[in-house]
Short mmCIF file of N, CA and C in Angstrom, two decimals:
data_model
loop_
_atom_site.label_atom_id
_atom_site.label_comp_id
_atom_site.label_asym_id
_atom_site.label_seq_id
_atom_site.Cartn_x
_atom_site.Cartn_y
_atom_site.Cartn_z
N MET U 984 -24.98 -81.33 -12.29
CA MET U 984 -24.05 -80.67 -11.04
C MET U 984 -22.94 -79.31 -11.73
N LEU U 985 -23.12 -78.16 -11.55
CA LEU U 985 -22.97 -77.29 -11.93
C LEU U 985 -20.98 -76.75 -12.10
N LEU U 986 -20.79 -76.96 -13.21
CA LEU U 986 -19.62 -76.47 -13.64
C LEU U 986 -19.37 -74.95 -12.86
N VAL U 987 -18.64 -74.67 -12.65
CA VAL U 987 -18.50 -72.68 -12.03
C VAL U 987 -16.54 -73.04 -12.62
N LEU U 988 -16.38 -72.23 -13.73
CA LEU U 988 -15.41 -71.81 -14.76
C LEU U 988 -14.66 -70.83 -13.62
N LEU U 989 -13.42 -71.29 -12.76
CA LEU U 989 -12.09 -70.12 -12.33
C LEU U 989 -11.81 -69.79 -13.68
N CYS U 990 -11.64 -69.07 -13.77
CA CYS U 990 -10.58 -68.85 -15.41
C CYS U 990 -9.36 -68.24 -15.18
N ALA U 991 -8.84 -68.73 -15.88
CA ALA U 991 -8.01 -68.83 -15.66
C ALA U 991 -7.13 -67.49 -16.84
N ALA U 992 -8.33 -66.08 -16.79
CA ALA U 992 -8.09 -64.91 -17.73
C ALA U 992 -7.18 -64.12 -16.65
N THR U 993 -6.08 -64.75 -15.80
CA THR U 993 -5.67 -63.88 -15.00
C THR U 993 -4.26 -62.36 -15.93
N PRO U 994 -4.48 -60.99 -15.27
CA PRO U 994 -3.01 -60.38 -15.97
C PRO U 994 -2.39 -60.55 -16.71
N VAL U 995 -1.09 -60.92 -17.01
CA VAL U 995 -0.30 -61.77 -17.86
C VAL U 995 0.50 -60.93 -18.53
N VAL U 996 0.52 -59.72 -17.92
CA VAL U 996 1.68 -58.33 -18.29
C VAL U 996 2.43 -58.47 -17.25
N ASN U 997 2.08 -59.78 -15.87
CA ASN U 997 2.54 -59.62 -14.86
C ASN U 997 4.33 -60.70 -15.20
N CYS U 998 4.71 -60.88 -16.64
CA CYS U 998 5.50 -61.75 -17.07
C CYS U 998 7.39 -59.77 -17.14
N GLN U 999 6.07 -58.86 -17.43
CA GLN U 999 6.91 -57.67 -17.20
C GLN U 999 6.43 -56.57 -16.35
N GLN U 1000 5.79 -57.30 -15.63
CA GLN U 1000 5.50 -56.19 -13.81
C GLN U 1000 6.66 -56.44 -13.08
N SER U 1001 6.62 -54.63 -12.69
CA SER U 1001 7.43 -54.45 -11.36
C SER U 1001 6.40 -53.63 -10.44
N THR U 1002 5.78 -54.22 -9.85
CA THR U 1002 4.93 -53.04 -8.93
C THR U 1002 6.02 -52.49 -7.95
N LYS U 1003 5.06 -50.37 -8.46
CA LYS U 1003 5.48 -49.67 -7.46
C LYS U 1003 4.59 -50.00 -6.48
N SER U 1004 5.43 -50.44 -5.54
CA SER U 1004 5.45 -50.19 -4.51
C SER U 1004 5.47 -48.97 -3.84
N GLY U 1005 4.41 -48.56 -2.72
CA GLY U 1005 3.95 -47.88 -2.04
C GLY U 1005 3.89 -46.29 -3.06
N THR U 1006 3.88 -46.21 -4.23
CA THR U 1006 3.94 -45.43 -5.22
C THR U 1006 1.87 -45.21 -5.25
N THR U 1007 1.43 -47.06 -6.17
CA THR U 1007 -0.57 -46.93 -6.42
C THR U 1007 -1.37 -47.38 -5.47
N PRO U 1008 -2.27 -46.67 -4.39
CA PRO U 1008 -3.14 -47.00 -3.56
C PRO U 1008 -3.77 -48.75 -4.00
N ARG U 1009 -3.82 -49.48 -2.47
CA ARG U 1009 -4.57 -50.91 -3.16
C ARG U 1009 -5.62 -50.41 -3.22
N PRO U 1010 -6.98 -50.25 -4.94
CA PRO U 1010 -8.13 -49.97 -5.10
C PRO U 1010 -8.93 -50.84 -3.69
N ASP U 1011 -10.21 -50.58 -3.57
CA ASP U 1011 -10.98 -51.57 -2.63
C ASP U 1011 -11.74 -51.96 -3.26
N ASN U 1012 -12.97 -53.20 -3.41
CA ASN U 1012 -13.31 -53.66 -4.22
C ASN U 1012 -14.50 -53.08 -4.25
N GLY U 1013 -15.16 -52.51 -4.03
CA GLY U 1013 -16.77 -51.38 -4.39
C GLY U 1013 -17.29 -52.48 -3.49
N THR U 1014 -18.62 -51.61 -4.48
CA THR U 1014 -20.07 -52.43 -3.55
C THR U 1014 -20.83 -53.04 -4.68
N PHE U 1015 -21.48 -53.67 -4.05
CA PHE U 1015 -22.62 -54.32 -5.32
C PHE U 1015 -24.79 -54.40 -4.61
N VAL U 1016 -25.54 -53.39 -4.95
CA VAL U 1016 -25.83 -53.17 -4.65
C VAL U 1016 -27.52 -52.95 -5.83
N GLN U 1017 -28.26 -54.02 -6.00
CA GLN U 1017 -29.08 -53.74 -6.61
C GLN U 1017 -29.13 -54.45 -8.32
N ASN U 1018 -28.21 -54.59 -8.10
CA ASN U 1018 -27.41 -55.47 -9.32
C ASN U 1018 -26.73 -54.45 -10.11
N THR U 1019 -25.50 -52.89 -9.12
CA THR U 1019 -24.94 -52.81 -9.49
C THR U 1019 -23.61 -53.02 -9.04
N ASN U 1020 -22.73 -52.65 -9.43
CA ASN U 1020 -20.71 -52.77 -9.40
C ASN U 1020 -20.90 -51.18 -8.87
N ARG U 1021 -20.33 -51.08 -8.09
CA ARG U 1021 -19.90 -49.13 -8.19
C ARG U 1021 -18.52 -49.14 -7.43
N ASN U 1022 -17.25 -48.37 -8.06
CA ASN U 1022 -16.14 -48.21 -6.98
C ASN U 1022 -15.74 -47.17 -7.52
N ASP U 1023 -15.50 -46.18 -5.90
CA ASP U 1023 -15.73 -45.07 -6.19
C ASP U 1023 -14.07 -44.53 -6.47
N ILE U 1024 -12.52 -45.60 -6.43
CA ILE U 1024 -11.57 -44.90 -6.45
C ILE U 1024 -11.91 -44.39 -7.92
N PHE U 1025 -12.22 -45.79 -8.87
CA PHE U 1025 -11.86 -45.58 -10.15
C PHE U 1025 -13.31 -44.60 -10.81
N GLY U 1026 -14.26 -44.55 -10.66
CA GLY U 1026 -14.99 -43.15 -10.84
C GLY U 1026 -16.07 -44.34 -11.31
N PHE U 1027 -16.15 -45.67 -11.42
CA PHE U 1027 -17.79 -46.34 -12.46
C PHE U 1027 -18.70 -46.85 -12.02
N SER U 1028 -19.84 -47.37 -12.19
CA SER U 1028 -20.59 -47.88 -12.30
C SER U 1028 -21.32 -48.68 -13.03
N TYR U 1029 -21.52 -50.11 -13.19
CA TYR U 1029 -21.13 -51.12 -13.77
C TYR U 1029 -22.38 -51.76 -13.77
N ALA U 1030 -23.99 -51.50 -13.96
CA ALA U 1030 -25.12 -51.71 -13.87
C ALA U 1030 -25.14 -53.38 -14.56
N LEU U 1031 -25.56 -54.29 -14.17
CA LEU U 1031 -25.25 -55.66 -15.00
C LEU U 1031 -26.77 -56.21 -14.80
N PRO U 1032 -27.83 -57.02 -15.18
CA PRO U 1032 -28.88 -57.27 -16.04
C PRO U 1032 -28.73 -58.19 -14.42
N GLY U 1033 -30.72 -58.17 -14.54
CA GLY U 1033 -31.59 -59.10 -12.95
C GLY U 1033 -30.96 -60.20 -12.95
N GLU U 1034 -30.70 -61.13 -13.92
CA GLU U 1034 -29.85 -62.80 -13.70
C GLU U 1034 -28.67 -62.72 -13.31
N TRP U 1035 -28.07 -61.95 -13.34
CA TRP U 1035 -26.64 -61.57 -13.00
C TRP U 1035 -26.52 -61.56 -11.13
N HIS U 1036 -25.65 -62.12 -10.58
CA HIS U 1036 -25.60 -62.13 -9.54
C HIS U 1036 -23.65 -62.10 -9.09
N LYS U 1037 -23.52 -61.58 -7.35
CA LYS U 1037 -21.92 -61.71 -7.03
C LYS U 1037 -21.78 -63.07 -6.81
N SER U 1038 -20.57 -63.13 -7.89
CA SER U 1038 -20.55 -64.80 -7.14
C SER U 1038 -20.43 -64.78 -5.82
N ARG U 1039 -19.89 -66.34 -5.12
CA ARG U 1039 -19.51 -66.67 -3.74
C ARG U 1039 -18.34 -67.66 -4.20
N VAL U 1040 -17.64 -67.64 -5.06
CA VAL U 1040 -16.30 -68.52 -5.77
C VAL U 1040 -15.67 -67.44 -4.83
N ALA U 1041 -14.04 -69.13 -4.91
CA ALA U 1041 -13.23 -67.96 -3.99
C ALA U 1041 -12.32 -67.56 -5.17
N PRO U 1042 -11.97 -66.21 -5.34
CA PRO U 1042 -11.00 -66.01 -6.95
C PRO U 1042 -9.21 -66.92 -7.01
N ALA U 1043 -9.13 -67.58 -8.06
CA ALA U 1043 -7.08 -67.78 -8.37
C ALA U 1043 -6.86 -66.17 -7.82
N ALA U 1044 -5.73 -66.80 -7.35
CA ALA U 1044 -4.35 -65.90 -7.04
C ALA U 1044 -3.87 -65.07 -8.16
N LEU U 1045 -3.74 -63.66 -8.42
CA LEU U 1045 -3.31 -62.59 -9.40
C LEU U 1045 -2.26 -62.72 -8.73
N PRO U 1046 -1.49 -61.64 -10.06
CA PRO U 1046 0.45 -61.36 -9.94
C PRO U 1046 0.06 -60.66 -8.36
N SER U 1047 1.25 -60.17 -8.27
CA SER U 1047 0.96 -59.31 -7.12
C SER U 1047 0.25 -57.44 -7.58
N GLY U 1048 -0.17 -57.38 -6.84
CA GLY U 1048 -0.42 -55.86 -7.42
C GLY U 1048 -2.02 -55.40 -8.23
N ALA U 1049 -2.13 -56.76 -8.61
CA ALA U 1049 -3.72 -56.47 -9.54
C ALA U 1049 -4.22 -57.23 -8.59
N TYR U 1050 -5.91 -56.40 -8.76
CA TYR U 1050 -6.80 -56.65 -7.43
C TYR U 1050 -8.09 -57.54 -8.19
N TYR U 1051 -9.07 -57.84 -7.29
CA TYR U 1051 -10.03 -58.23 -8.17
C TYR U 1051 -10.34 -57.08 -6.87
N LEU U 1052 -11.84 -56.95 -7.92
CA LEU U 1052 -12.59 -55.39 -7.82
C LEU U 1052 -13.61 -56.31 -7.54
N PHE U 1053 -14.55 -56.92 -8.71
CA PHE U 1053 -15.67 -57.47 -8.63
C PHE U 1053 -15.35 -58.87 -9.44
N ILE U 1054 -16.41 -60.19 -8.70
CA ILE U 1054 -17.04 -61.49 -9.98
C ILE U 1054 -17.81 -61.79 -10.04
N GLY U 1055 -18.70 -61.05 -10.98
CA GLY U 1055 -20.47 -62.01 -11.13
C GLY U 1055 -20.35 -62.68 -12.05
N ASP U 1056 -21.73 -63.63 -11.44
CA ASP U 1056 -22.11 -65.41 -12.71
C ASP U 1056 -23.55 -64.49 -13.28
N ARG U 1057 -23.20 -65.68 -14.04
CA ARG U 1057 -25.25 -66.00 -14.79
C ARG U 1057 -25.29 -67.10 -14.66
N ASP U 1058 -26.65 -68.04 -14.21
CA ASP U 1058 -26.62 -69.18 -14.21
C ASP U 1058 -27.36 -69.15 -15.93
N THR U 1059 -26.64 -70.25 -16.60
CA THR U 1059 -27.29 -70.47 -17.74
C THR U 1059 -27.76 -72.16 -17.92
N ALA U 1060 -28.56 -72.52 -19.31
CA ALA U 1060 -29.26 -73.45 -19.44
C ALA U 1060 -28.12 -74.13 -19.59
N GLU U 1061 -26.45 -74.20 -19.86
CA GLU U 1061 -25.87 -75.24 -19.99
C GLU U 1061 -25.20 -75.35 -18.74
N SER U 1062 -24.37 -76.40 -18.56
CA SER U 1062 -23.64 -76.45 -17.53
C SER U 1062 -23.05 -75.90 -17.02
N LEU U 1063 -22.03 -74.67 -18.33
CA LEU U 1063 -21.23 -73.88 -17.32
C LEU U 1063 -22.36 -72.32 -17.02
N LEU U 1064 -20.97 -71.28 -15.99
CA LEU U 1064 -21.82 -70.27 -16.05
C LEU U 1064 -21.23 -69.10 -16.60
N ASN U 1065 -22.26 -67.96 -16.95
CA ASN U 1065 -21.24 -67.28 -17.38
C ASN U 1065 -20.27 -66.37 -16.67
N ARG U 1066 -19.53 -65.34 -16.83
CA ARG U 1066 -19.12 -64.88 -15.19
C ARG U 1066 -18.24 -63.76 -16.21
N VAL U 1067 -18.08 -62.57 -15.25
CA VAL U 1067 -17.60 -61.52 -15.49
C VAL U 1067 -16.40 -61.40 -14.25
N MET U 1068 -15.15 -61.11 -14.68
CA MET U 1068 -14.63 -60.75 -13.83
C MET U 1068 -13.49 -59.62 -13.40
N VAL U 1069 -13.63 -58.19 -12.82
CA VAL U 1069 -13.49 -56.67 -12.97
C VAL U 1069 -11.38 -56.99 -12.10
N ILE U 1070 -10.95 -56.49 -13.12
CA ILE U 1070 -9.55 -56.95 -12.30
C ILE U 1070 -8.78 -55.32 -12.79
N ALA U 1071 -8.38 -55.06 -11.30
CA ALA U 1071 -7.45 -54.02 -11.28
C ALA U 1071 -5.77 -53.81 -11.33
N ASP U 1072 -5.16 -53.69 -12.81
CA ASP U 1072 -3.57 -54.15 -12.96
C ASP U 1072 -3.12 -52.98 -12.62
N PRO U 1073 -1.97 -52.46 -12.07
CA PRO U 1073 -1.25 -51.65 -11.48
C PRO U 1073 -0.45 -50.59 -13.50
N GLU U 1074 -0.27 -49.68 -13.69
CA GLU U 1074 0.12 -49.24 -14.79
C GLU U 1074 2.04 -50.02 -14.27
N SER U 1075 2.46 -50.87 -15.19
CA SER U 1075 3.81 -50.78 -14.27
C SER U 1075 4.56 -50.17 -15.03
N TYR U 1076 4.47 -50.63 -16.52
CA TYR U 1076 5.14 -50.00 -17.87
C TYR U 1076 4.13 -48.87 -18.20
N LYS U 1077 5.10 -48.07 -19.18
CA LYS U 1077 3.88 -47.30 -20.23
C LYS U 1077 4.27 -47.78 -21.27
N VAL U 1078 3.12 -49.01 -21.50
CA VAL U 1078 2.28 -49.66 -22.70
C VAL U 1078 1.33 -48.66 -22.52
N SER U 1079 0.58 -48.84 -24.46
CA SER U 1079 -0.21 -48.87 -24.11
C SER U 1079 -1.25 -49.68 -23.79
N THR U 1080 -2.65 -49.11 -23.69
CA THR U 1080 -4.06 -49.83 -23.07
C THR U 1080 -3.98 -51.82 -24.40
N GLN U 1081 -3.52 -50.96 -25.74
CA GLN U 1081 -3.53 -52.39 -26.68
C GLN U 1081 -2.22 -53.04 -26.30
N GLU U 1082 -0.90 -52.36 -26.61
CA GLU U 1082 0.02 -53.74 -26.25
C GLU U 1082 0.09 -54.16 -24.31
N TYR U 1083 -1.00 -53.54 -23.87
CA TYR U 1083 -1.65 -54.54 -22.05
C TYR U 1083 -2.03 -55.27 -22.98
N LEU U 1084 -3.30 -55.24 -23.59
CA LEU U 1084 -4.15 -55.89 -23.68
C LEU U 1084 -3.54 -57.36 -24.95
N SER U 1085 -1.83 -56.59 -25.74
CA SER U 1085 -1.93 -58.00 -26.99
C SER U 1085 -1.50 -58.49 -25.95
N ALA U 1086 -0.65 -58.32 -25.38
CA ALA U 1086 0.31 -59.21 -24.10
C ALA U 1086 -0.19 -60.41 -23.72
N PHE U 1087 -1.47 -59.72 -23.35
CA PHE U 1087 -2.57 -60.74 -22.22
C PHE U 1087 -2.61 -61.84 -23.36
N ILE U 1088 -2.94 -61.75 -24.26
CA ILE U 1088 -4.11 -62.27 -25.51
C ILE U 1088 -2.28 -63.28 -25.96
N ARG U 1089 -1.36 -62.60 -26.28
CA ARG U 1089 -0.41 -63.89 -26.47
C ARG U 1089 -0.07 -64.52 -25.36
N ALA U 1090 -0.13 -64.47 -24.49
CA ALA U 1090 0.42 -65.70 -23.33
C ALA U 1090 -0.83 -66.40 -23.48
N GLN U 1091 -2.35 -65.74 -23.31
CA GLN U 1091 -3.52 -66.79 -23.41
C GLN U 1091 -3.53 -68.32 -24.56
N VAL U 1092 -2.38 -67.44 -25.58
CA VAL U 1092 -2.09 -68.42 -26.79
C VAL U 1092 -1.13 -69.22 -26.61
N ARG U 1093 -0.03 -68.62 -25.59
CA ARG U 1093 0.96 -69.55 -25.54
C ARG U 1093 0.47 -70.73 -24.55
N ASN U 1094 0.16 -69.59 -23.31
CA ASN U 1094 0.06 -71.05 -21.43
C ASN U 1094 -1.20 -71.09 -22.21
N ALA U 1095 -2.14 -70.90 -22.62
CA ALA U 1095 -3.43 -71.73 -22.29
C ALA U 1095 -3.90 -72.08 -23.51
N ASN U 1096 -3.51 -72.35 -24.59
CA ASN U 1096 -3.98 -73.39 -26.29
C ASN U 1096 -4.98 -72.91 -26.29
N ALA U 1097 -5.03 -71.37 -26.46
CA ALA U 1097 -6.30 -70.55 -27.05
C ALA U 1097 -5.74 -70.25 -28.50
N GLU U 1098 -7.12 -70.34 -28.67
CA GLU U 1098 -7.64 -69.57 -30.07
C GLU U 1098 -7.90 -68.11 -30.37
N VAL U 1099 -7.50 -67.57 -30.87
CA VAL U 1099 -7.81 -66.27 -31.23
C VAL U 1099 -8.93 -65.78 -31.89
N ILE U 1100 -9.94 -65.11 -31.90
CA ILE U 1100 -10.91 -65.56 -32.29
C ILE U 1100 -11.52 -63.99 -32.63
N HIS U 1101 -10.70 -63.35 -32.16
CA HIS U 1101 -10.95 -61.46 -32.09
C HIS U 1101 -10.22 -60.80 -31.70
N ALA U 1102 -9.13 -59.83 -32.58
CA ALA U 1102 -7.90 -59.99 -32.95
C ALA U 1102 -8.12 -58.34 -31.68
N PRO U 1103 -7.18 -57.82 -31.10
CA PRO U 1103 -7.25 -56.17 -30.24
C PRO U 1103 -8.01 -55.64 -31.11
N SER U 1104 -8.68 -55.13 -31.01
CA SER U 1104 -9.56 -53.73 -31.20
C SER U 1104 -9.64 -52.85 -30.57
N SER U 1105 -9.59 -51.59 -30.70
CA SER U 1105 -10.32 -50.75 -29.75
C SER U 1105 -12.36 -50.45 -30.31
N PHE U 1106 -13.12 -49.73 -29.69
CA PHE U 1106 -14.37 -49.65 -29.37
C PHE U 1106 -14.88 -48.68 -28.30
N VAL U 1107 -15.68 -47.84 -28.51
CA VAL U 1107 -16.62 -46.82 -28.24
C VAL U 1107 -17.60 -47.59 -27.34
N SER U 1108 -17.68 -47.86 -25.68
CA SER U 1108 -19.21 -47.65 -25.25
C SER U 1108 -19.20 -46.48 -24.11
N GLY U 1109 -20.40 -46.25 -24.94
CA GLY U 1109 -21.05 -44.94 -23.58
C GLY U 1109 -19.88 -43.53 -24.77
N LYS U 1110 -19.17 -43.09 -23.65
CA LYS U 1110 -18.64 -42.52 -23.87
C LYS U 1110 -16.89 -42.87 -23.84
N ASN U 1111 -16.69 -43.94 -23.73
CA ASN U 1111 -15.85 -44.94 -22.80
C ASN U 1111 -14.84 -45.57 -23.88
N ASN U 1112 -13.76 -45.01 -23.68
CA ASN U 1112 -12.73 -46.04 -25.37
C ASN U 1112 -12.46 -47.10 -24.14
N PHE U 1113 -13.03 -48.40 -24.67
CA PHE U 1113 -12.43 -49.70 -24.99
C PHE U 1113 -10.83 -51.14 -25.81
N TYR U 1114 -10.46 -51.04 -25.24
CA TYR U 1114 -10.21 -52.50 -26.29
C TYR U 1114 -10.39 -53.47 -25.93
N ARG U 1115 -11.09 -54.49 -27.14
CA ARG U 1115 -11.57 -56.19 -26.92
C ARG U 1115 -10.97 -56.78 -27.19
N ALA U 1116 -10.52 -58.26 -27.25
CA ALA U 1116 -9.91 -59.68 -27.93
C ALA U 1116 -10.70 -60.61 -27.30
N ASP U 1117 -11.17 -61.37 -27.69
CA ASP U 1117 -11.45 -62.37 -27.91
C ASP U 1117 -10.83 -63.75 -28.29
N TYR U 1118 -11.34 -64.66 -27.48
CA TYR U 1118 -10.34 -65.75 -27.41
C TYR U 1118 -10.67 -67.28 -27.18
N LYS U 1119 -10.61 -68.49 -27.80
CA LYS U 1119 -11.28 -69.52 -26.77
C LYS U 1119 -10.19 -70.95 -26.65
N ARG U 1120 -10.83 -72.06 -26.06
CA ARG U 1120 -9.99 -72.44 -25.14
C ARG U 1120 -11.06 -73.78 -24.55
N VAL U 1121 -9.71 -75.13 -25.27
CA VAL U 1121 -10.84 -75.88 -24.56
C VAL U 1121 -10.33 -76.89 -23.18
N GLU U 1122 -11.31 -76.70 -22.38
CA GLU U 1122 -11.07 -76.84 -20.86
C GLU U 1122 -11.75 -78.91 -20.06
N ASN U 1123 -10.49 -79.49 -19.81
CA ASN U 1123 -11.49 -80.35 -19.81
C ASN U 1123 -12.49 -81.46 -21.19
N GLY U 1124 -12.41 -80.88 -22.19
CA GLY U 1124 -12.99 -81.64 -23.12
C GLY U 1124 -14.26 -80.38 -23.79
N ILE U 1125 -13.81 -78.78 -22.99
CA ILE U 1125 -15.10 -78.39 -23.35
C ILE U 1125 -14.98 -77.12 -23.66
N THR U 1126 -14.90 -76.65 -25.13
CA THR U 1126 -14.94 -75.03 -25.68
C THR U 1126 -15.61 -74.07 -24.56
N VAL U 1127 -14.91 -73.03 -24.70
CA VAL U 1127 -14.67 -72.06 -23.15
C VAL U 1127 -14.27 -70.36 -24.25
N TYR U 1128 -15.23 -69.82 -24.30
CA TYR U 1128 -15.17 -68.56 -24.76
C TYR U 1128 -14.97 -67.44 -23.86
N SER U 1129 -13.99 -66.37 -23.55
CA SER U 1129 -13.26 -65.40 -23.07
C SER U 1129 -12.91 -64.10 -23.95
N SER U 1130 -13.32 -63.26 -22.91
CA SER U 1130 -12.82 -62.38 -24.27
C SER U 1130 -12.56 -61.24 -23.09
N ILE U 1131 -11.24 -60.54 -23.26
CA ILE U 1131 -11.02 -59.11 -22.18
C ILE U 1131 -11.07 -58.10 -23.08
N VAL U 1132 -11.80 -57.25 -21.91
CA VAL U 1132 -12.03 -55.74 -22.80
C VAL U 1132 -11.11 -53.91 -21.64
N CYS U 1133 -10.87 -53.65 -22.08
CA CYS U 1133 -9.34 -52.95 -21.08
C CYS U 1133 -9.72 -51.23 -21.59
N THR U 1134 -9.30 -50.55 -20.27
CA THR U 1134 -9.46 -49.03 -20.63
C THR U 1134 -8.00 -48.88 -19.30
N LYS U 1135 -7.80 -47.72 -19.41
CA LYS U 1135 -6.54 -47.63 -18.61
C LYS U 1135 -7.37 -46.44 -18.01
N ARG U 1136 -7.06 -46.54 -16.56
CA ARG U 1136 -7.63 -45.80 -15.15
C ARG U 1136 -6.95 -45.19 -14.30
N ASN U 1137 -6.79 -44.30 -13.57
CA ASN U 1137 -5.73 -43.46 -12.36
C ASN U 1137 -4.62 -45.13 -12.85
N SER U 1138 -3.68 -44.97 -13.41
CA SER U 1138 -2.72 -45.83 -13.63
C SER U 1138 -2.60 -46.95 -12.98
N TYR U 1139 -4.27 -47.46 -13.80
CA TYR U 1139 -4.23 -48.85 -13.57
C TYR U 1139 -5.20 -49.68 -14.61
N TRP U 1140 -4.82 -50.69 -15.35
CA TRP U 1140 -5.66 -51.04 -16.35
C TRP U 1140 -7.24 -51.87 -15.88
N LEU U 1141 -7.98 -51.40 -16.03
CA LEU U 1141 -9.33 -51.62 -15.94
C LEU U 1141 -9.44 -52.69 -16.97
N SER U 1142 -9.55 -54.63 -16.52
CA SER U 1142 -10.47 -55.45 -17.29
C SER U 1142 -11.25 -55.98 -17.05
N TRP U 1143 -12.38 -55.91 -18.08
CA TRP U 1143 -13.77 -56.63 -17.65
C TRP U 1143 -13.38 -58.29 -17.96
N ASN U 1144 -12.88 -59.50 -17.65
CA ASN U 1144 -12.69 -60.37 -18.00
C ASN U 1144 -14.23 -61.87 -18.10
N PHE U 1145 -14.80 -61.64 -19.01
CA PHE U 1145 -16.02 -62.64 -19.68
C PHE U 1145 -15.69 -64.24 -19.86
N VAL U 1146 -16.11 -65.30 -19.21
CA VAL U 1146 -15.98 -66.37 -19.77
C VAL U 1146 -16.89 -67.34 -19.57
N THR U 1147 -17.94 -67.50 -21.01
CA THR U 1147 -19.34 -68.19 -20.85
C THR U 1147 -18.75 -69.67 -21.89
N PRO U 1148 -20.09 -70.10 -22.17
CA PRO U 1148 -19.87 -71.58 -23.00
C PRO U 1148 -20.05 -71.85 -24.26
N SER U 1149 -20.94 -70.22 -24.70
CA SER U 1149 -20.47 -69.89 -26.28
C SER U 1149 -20.19 -68.53 -26.28
N GLN U 1150 -20.52 -68.68 -28.43
CA GLN U 1150 -20.02 -67.25 -29.05
C GLN U 1150 -21.28 -66.19 -28.23
N ARG U 1151 -22.17 -66.90 -28.48
CA ARG U 1151 -23.61 -66.45 -28.35
C ARG U 1151 -23.73 -65.52 -26.58
N ASP U 1152 -23.86 -66.68 -26.00
CA ASP U 1152 -23.20 -66.02 -24.13
C ASP U 1152 -22.21 -64.93 -24.64
N LEU U 1153 -21.15 -65.07 -24.75
CA LEU U 1153 -19.89 -63.89 -24.61
C LEU U 1153 -20.49 -62.40 -24.79
N ASP U 1154 -20.94 -62.87 -26.27
CA ASP U 1154 -21.44 -61.54 -26.74
C ASP U 1154 -22.41 -60.10 -25.88
N ASP U 1155 -23.29 -61.48 -25.40
CA ASP U 1155 -24.47 -61.03 -24.59
C ASP U 1155 -23.83 -60.47 -23.58
N ALA U 1156 -23.11 -61.64 -23.06
CA ALA U 1156 -21.80 -60.89 -21.93
C ALA U 1156 -21.50 -59.40 -21.61
N VAL U 1157 -20.94 -59.93 -22.78
CA VAL U 1157 -19.74 -58.18 -23.57
C VAL U 1157 -20.84 -57.28 -23.42
N ASN U 1158 -21.79 -57.35 -23.96
CA ASN U 1158 -22.50 -56.02 -23.85
C ASN U 1158 -23.39 -55.91 -23.32
N THR U 1159 -23.19 -55.82 -21.63
CA THR U 1159 -22.79 -55.78 -20.28
C THR U 1159 -22.52 -53.84 -20.31
N LEU U 1160 -21.66 -54.32 -21.00
CA LEU U 1160 -20.44 -52.68 -20.55
C LEU U 1160 -21.34 -51.60 -21.09
N GLN U 1161 -22.62 -52.44 -22.27
CA GLN U 1161 -23.03 -50.95 -22.11
C GLN U 1161 -23.73 -50.43 -21.24
N HIS U 1162 -23.88 -50.52 -19.99
CA HIS U 1162 -24.14 -50.00 -18.71
C HIS U 1162 -23.17 -49.66 -17.71
N ILE U 1163 -21.87 -49.62 -18.32
CA ILE U 1163 -21.23 -48.21 -17.76
C ILE U 1163 -20.66 -47.23 -17.53
N SER U 1164 -20.62 -46.41 -16.64
CA SER U 1164 -20.18 -45.36 -16.92
C SER U 1164 -19.43 -44.74 -16.03
N PHE U 1165 -18.64 -44.12 -16.13
CA PHE U 1165 -17.40 -43.32 -15.61
C PHE U 1165 -18.08 -42.13 -15.11
N ASP U 1166 -17.78 -41.60 -14.15
CA ASP U 1166 -17.89 -40.10 -13.08
C ASP U 1166 -17.44 -39.26 -14.12
N HIS U 1167 -16.18 -39.38 -14.03
CA HIS U 1167 -15.17 -37.69 -14.27
C HIS U 1167 -13.92 -38.90 -14.93
N PRO U 1168 -12.84 -38.06 -16.06
CA PRO U 1168 -12.09 -38.43 -16.52
C PRO U 1168 -11.03 -39.07 -15.43
#
């Protein structure tokens, strides 16, 4: 039986979050056509390799104000899927993207007994600046590898949350970000 990961990788800055009601528009999910997730509100296209598909899983609830933009899965030879969840979380406090990511990782260590395997750091993919951190945790006796990659856009933190059964799969999944493009600054 295929074990589907419902990642607990949700934005955890919610402990600091007070959503700006009425000032930040609710983003739509965008579209997924020919393996490309397109979101006009945030002006990005995220092309996934052919073995990825839109997930049929009902996602876990997110903190108030945060929204799933896309969830994609890739079947593997393992009993676990590779998963990417694209999440928009409104910028409620004026903290940097690095501070946002660091708060997320601290919460994963504290709440999910995660072990950091790649401390938060910046990188550029295409012409886009991102921050990334990787961690692993044991879920029902199985080691699960996760990465969060985020950037700030239109008063939201956009995050790509990856969950995989191995470090190699995690690196392959994160490399899909090479196929993301933004329309305008």
